[in-house]
PDB file of C-alpha atoms in Angstrom:
ATOM      1  CA  MET A 709      30.074 -27.095 -17.154  1.00 64.00           C
ATOM      2  CA  SER A 710      33.321 -28.581 -17.668  1.00 80.00           C
ATOM      3  CA  LYS A 711      35.369 -25.569 -17.482  1.00 78.00           C
ATOM      4  CA  LEU A 712      34.025 -24.652 -14.094  1.00 73.00           C
ATOM      5  CA  LEU A 713      34.891 -28.063 -12.830  1.00 72.00           C
ATOM      6  CA  ALA A 714      38.283 -28.182 -14.805  1.00 75.00           C
ATOM      7  CA  ALA A 715      38.944 -24.661 -13.024  1.00 72.00           C
ATOM      8  CA  ILE A 716      37.965 -25.923  -9.483  1.00 71.00           C
ATOM      9  CA  LEU A 717      40.110 -29.130  -9.722  1.00 74.00           C
ATOM     10  CA  SER A 718      43.204 -27.348 -10.773  1.00 77.00           C
ATOM     11  CA  ARG A 719      43.471 -25.760  -7.503  1.00 80.00           C
ATOM     12  CA  ASP A 720      45.874 -27.176  -4.930  1.00 89.00           C
ATOM     13  CA  LYS A 721      44.335 -29.957  -3.464  1.00 93.00           C
ATOM     14  CA  TYR A 722      44.941 -28.918   0.299  1.00 95.00           C
ATOM     15  CA  VAL A 723      43.413 -25.357  -0.525  1.00 95.00           C
ATOM     16  CA  LEU A 724      40.286 -27.215  -2.085  1.00 95.00           C
ATOM     17  CA  ILE A 725      39.816 -29.506   0.664  1.00 96.00           C
ATOM     18  CA  ALA A 726      40.221 -26.721   3.200  1.00 97.00           C
ATOM     19  CA  SER A 727      37.821 -24.564   1.415  1.00 96.00           C
ATOM     20  CA  VAL A 728      35.061 -27.159   1.144  1.00 96.00           C
ATOM     21  CA  ALA A 729      35.694 -28.329   4.580  1.00 98.00           C
ATOM     22  CA  THR A 730      35.074 -24.530   5.669  1.00 98.00           C
ATOM     23  CA  LEU A 731      31.979 -23.977   3.910  1.00 97.00           C
ATOM     24  CA  ASP A 732      30.732 -27.313   5.492  1.00 97.00           C
ATOM     25  CA  LEU A 733      31.718 -25.783   8.671  1.00 98.00           C
ATOM     26  CA  ILE A 734      29.939 -22.828   8.344  1.00 97.00           C
ATOM     27  CA  ILE A 735      26.662 -24.723   7.248  1.00 97.00           C
ATOM     28  CA  VAL A 736      27.124 -26.932  10.197  1.00 96.00           C
ATOM     29  CA  CYS A 737      27.254 -23.959  12.617  1.00 95.00           C
ATOM     30  CA  ILE A 738      24.496 -22.111  11.311  1.00 94.00           C
ATOM     31  CA  ALA A 739      22.559 -25.388  10.986  1.00 93.00           C
ATOM     32  CA  TRP A 740      23.413 -26.330  14.805  1.00 92.00           C
ATOM     33  CA  GLU A 741      22.602 -23.418  16.058  1.00 90.00           C
ATOM     34  CA  TRP A 742      19.593 -22.174  14.301  1.00 90.00           C
ATOM     35  CA  PHE A 743      17.211 -25.269  14.031  1.00 86.00           C
ATOM     36  CA  ILE A 744      19.011 -28.882  14.787  1.00 90.00           C
ATOM     37  CA  SER A 745      19.894 -28.235  18.617  1.00 86.00           C
ATOM     38  CA  PRO A 746      19.957 -24.454  19.282  1.00 84.00           C
ATOM     39  CA  LEU A 747      20.693 -23.653  23.050  1.00 80.00           C
ATOM     40  CA  ARG A 748      17.498 -21.594  23.147  1.00 82.00           C
ATOM     41  CA  PRO A 749      14.214 -22.863  21.517  1.00 82.00           C
ATOM     42  CA  GLY A 750      13.802 -20.899  18.218  1.00 78.00           C
ATOM     43  CA  GLY A 751      17.569 -20.232  17.708  1.00 78.00           C
ATOM     44  CA  SER A 752      20.640 -18.535  19.552  1.00 80.00           C
ATOM     45  CA  TRP A 753      23.056 -16.186  18.992  1.00 85.00           C
ATOM     46  CA  LEU A 754      25.571 -18.518  19.131  1.00 86.00           C
ATOM     47  CA  ILE A 755      24.894 -18.853  15.168  1.00 89.00           C
ATOM     48  CA  LEU A 756      27.013 -15.924  14.556  1.00 93.00           C
ATOM     49  CA  LYS A 757      29.981 -18.133  15.412  1.00 94.00           C
ATOM     50  CA  ALA A 758      29.788 -18.972  11.857  1.00 96.00           C
ATOM     51  CA  LEU A 759      30.796 -15.203  10.744  1.00 97.00           C
ATOM     52  CA  PRO A 760      34.752 -15.664  11.011  1.00 97.00           C
ATOM     53  CA  LEU A 761      34.549 -18.757   8.821  1.00 97.00           C
ATOM     54  CA  ALA A 762      32.586 -16.755   6.410  1.00 97.00           C
ATOM     55  CA  VAL A 763      35.331 -13.795   6.577  1.00 97.00           C
ATOM     56  CA  MET A 764      38.222 -16.437   6.215  1.00 97.00           C
ATOM     57  CA  LEU A 765      36.695 -18.352   3.331  1.00 97.00           C
ATOM     58  CA  PRO A 766      37.378 -16.053   0.103  1.00 96.00           C
ATOM     59  CA  GLY A 767      40.961 -15.591   1.288  1.00 96.00           C
ATOM     60  CA  LEU A 768      41.268 -19.331   1.661  1.00 96.00           C
ATOM     61  CA  TRP A 769      39.866 -19.908  -1.811  1.00 93.00           C
ATOM     62  CA  ARG A 770      42.477 -17.465  -3.448  1.00 94.00           C
ATOM     63  CA  ALA A 771      44.936 -19.232  -1.078  1.00 93.00           C
ATOM     64  CA  LYS A 772      46.423 -15.991   0.642  1.00 95.00           C
ATOM     65  CA  VAL A 773      49.170 -17.233   2.667  1.00 94.00           C
ATOM     66  CA  TYR A 774      48.344 -14.376   5.422  1.00 95.00           C
ATOM     67  CA  THR A 775      44.436 -15.622   5.582  1.00 96.00           C
ATOM     68  CA  MET A 776      45.780 -19.327   6.054  1.00 96.00           C
ATOM     69  CA  GLN A 777      48.172 -18.375   8.730  1.00 95.00           C
ATOM     70  CA  TRP A 778      45.357 -16.565  10.955  1.00 97.00           C
ATOM     71  CA  GLY A 779      42.977 -19.384  10.003  1.00 97.00           C
ATOM     72  CA  THR A 780      45.109 -21.833  11.580  1.00 97.00           C
ATOM     73  CA  MET A 781      44.852 -20.169  14.853  1.00 97.00           C
ATOM     74  CA  LEU A 782      41.093 -19.092  14.254  1.00 97.00           C
ATOM     75  CA  ILE A 783      40.207 -22.960  13.804  1.00 98.00           C
ATOM     76  CA  LEU A 784      41.513 -23.827  16.978  1.00 97.00           C
ATOM     77  CA  ILE A 785      38.740 -22.174  18.616  1.00 97.00           C
ATOM     78  CA  TYR A 786      36.078 -24.575  16.810  1.00 97.00           C
ATOM     79  CA  THR A 787      38.234 -27.526  17.859  1.00 98.00           C
ATOM     80  CA  THR A 788      38.003 -26.430  21.215  1.00 97.00           C
ATOM     81  CA  GLU A 789      34.369 -25.759  21.210  1.00 95.00           C
ATOM     82  CA  ALA A 790      33.908 -29.173  19.588  1.00 96.00           C
ATOM     83  CA  LEU A 791      35.824 -30.872  21.998  1.00 97.00           C
ATOM     84  CA  VAL A 792      33.918 -29.152  24.987  1.00 96.00           C
ATOM     85  CA  ARG A 793      30.504 -29.943  23.459  1.00 94.00           C
ATOM     86  CA  ILE A 794      30.824 -33.429  22.509  1.00 95.00           C
ATOM     87  CA  SER A 795      30.292 -34.796  26.050  1.00 95.00           C
ATOM     88  CA  GLU A 796      26.754 -33.389  25.616  1.00 92.00           C
ATOM     89  CA  SER A 797      23.915 -35.811  24.406  1.00 91.00           C
ATOM     90  CA  GLY A 798      21.832 -36.226  21.618  1.00 91.00           C
ATOM     91  CA  TRP A 799      22.165 -34.251  18.639  1.00 92.00           C
ATOM     92  CA  ASN A 800      24.786 -32.081  20.469  1.00 92.00           C
ATOM     93  CA  PHE A 801      27.159 -34.876  20.467  1.00 95.00           C
ATOM     94  CA  TRP A 802      26.866 -35.672  16.587  1.00 95.00           C
ATOM     95  CA  MET A 803      26.983 -31.955  15.741  1.00 95.00           C
ATOM     96  CA  ALA A 804      30.137 -31.856  17.870  1.00 96.00           C
ATOM     97  CA  LEU A 805      31.884 -34.936  16.453  1.00 97.00           C
ATOM     98  CA  LEU A 806      31.068 -33.368  12.988  1.00 97.00           C
ATOM     99  CA  GLU A 807      32.477 -29.893  13.914  1.00 97.00           C
ATOM    100  CA  LEU A 808      35.503 -31.671  15.259  1.00 98.00           C
ATOM    101  CA  VAL A 809      36.136 -33.523  12.283  1.00 98.00           C
ATOM    102  CA  LEU A 810      35.642 -30.854   9.968  1.00 98.00           C
ATOM    103  CA  SER A 811      37.944 -28.345  12.168  1.00 98.00           C
ATOM    104  CA  VAL A 812      40.754 -31.000  12.176  1.00 98.00           C
ATOM    105  CA  ILE A 813      40.886 -31.489   8.521  1.00 98.00           C
ATOM    106  CA  ILE A 814      40.811 -27.687   7.959  1.00 98.00           C
ATOM    107  CA  PHE A 815      43.799 -27.259  10.430  1.00 98.00           C
ATOM    108  CA  ILE A 816      45.840 -29.977   8.605  1.00 98.00           C
ATOM    109  CA  CYS A 817      45.093 -29.190   5.058  1.00 97.00           C
ATOM    110  CA  LEU A 818      46.033 -25.424   5.953  1.00 97.00           C
ATOM    111  CA  LEU A 819      49.477 -26.698   7.876  1.00 96.00           C
ATOM    112  CA  LEU A 820      50.245 -28.766   5.003  1.00 96.00           C
ATOM    113  CA  TYR A 821      49.543 -26.254   2.377  1.00 96.00           C
ATOM    114  CA  LEU A 822      51.969 -23.540   4.371  1.00 95.00           C
ATOM    115  CA  LYS A 823      54.703 -25.905   5.445  1.00 93.00           C
ATOM    116  CA  PRO A 824      56.508 -25.752   2.036  1.00 91.00           C
ATOM    117  CA  ILE A 825      56.088 -21.737   1.690  1.00 89.00           C
ATOM    118  CA  LYS A 826      57.498 -21.489   5.136  1.00 87.00           C
ATOM    119  CA  ALA A 827      60.136 -23.805   4.476  1.00 86.00           C
ATOM    120  CA  GLU A 828      61.049 -21.340   1.530  1.00 87.00           C
ATOM    121  CA  ALA A 829      60.801 -18.386   3.428  1.00 84.00           C
ATOM    122  CA  LYS A 830      63.227 -19.743   5.939  1.00 86.00           C
ATOM    123  CA  ALA A 831      65.964 -20.803   3.268  1.00 86.00           C
ATOM    124  CA  LYS A 832      65.647 -17.445   1.422  1.00 84.00           C
ATOM    125  CA  ALA A 833      65.895 -15.607   4.655  1.00 83.00           C
ATOM    126  CA  LYS A 834      69.170 -17.762   5.499  1.00 83.00           C
ATOM    127  CA  ALA A 835      70.567 -17.194   2.186  1.00 83.00           C
ATOM    128  CA  ASP A 836      70.222 -13.381   2.451  1.00 80.00           C
ATOM    129  CA  THR A 837      71.973 -13.403   5.687  1.00 79.00           C
ATOM    130  CA  ASN A 838      74.876 -15.543   4.277  1.00 77.00           C
ATOM    131  CA  THR A 839      75.187 -13.075   1.296  1.00 78.00           C
ATOM    132  CA  LYS A 840      75.444  -9.973   3.670  1.00 72.00           C
ATOM    133  CA  GLN A 841      78.218 -11.637   5.404  1.00 67.00           C
TER     134      GLN A 841
END
């Protein structure tokens, strides 16, 4: 058990937080559209909105830069949906608020993880152009 915990905690803090928040957002999306407050009684097809997050999660956990880059654009869709649905009443308000918080956490963590990587890539590109001249 301690080896598993040590392996999990050895990950970069931004990758770990973004991965856990993505898993939480998947659970929130499924629960919201299936039984907490679906658009139609018995659930709705909007439950499929969790599918892109499920596709993103393995690459996020492995800290794949390309996945994180398109993930930052994808997560803005969930932020937008939360901002639109936060004006509803009852459980929809609370679920939209939770979706908003989780999507913002994911977005910020991805940006903070990618920032030094992008800076390093820009510095390398600049150094390569200087050596060619």
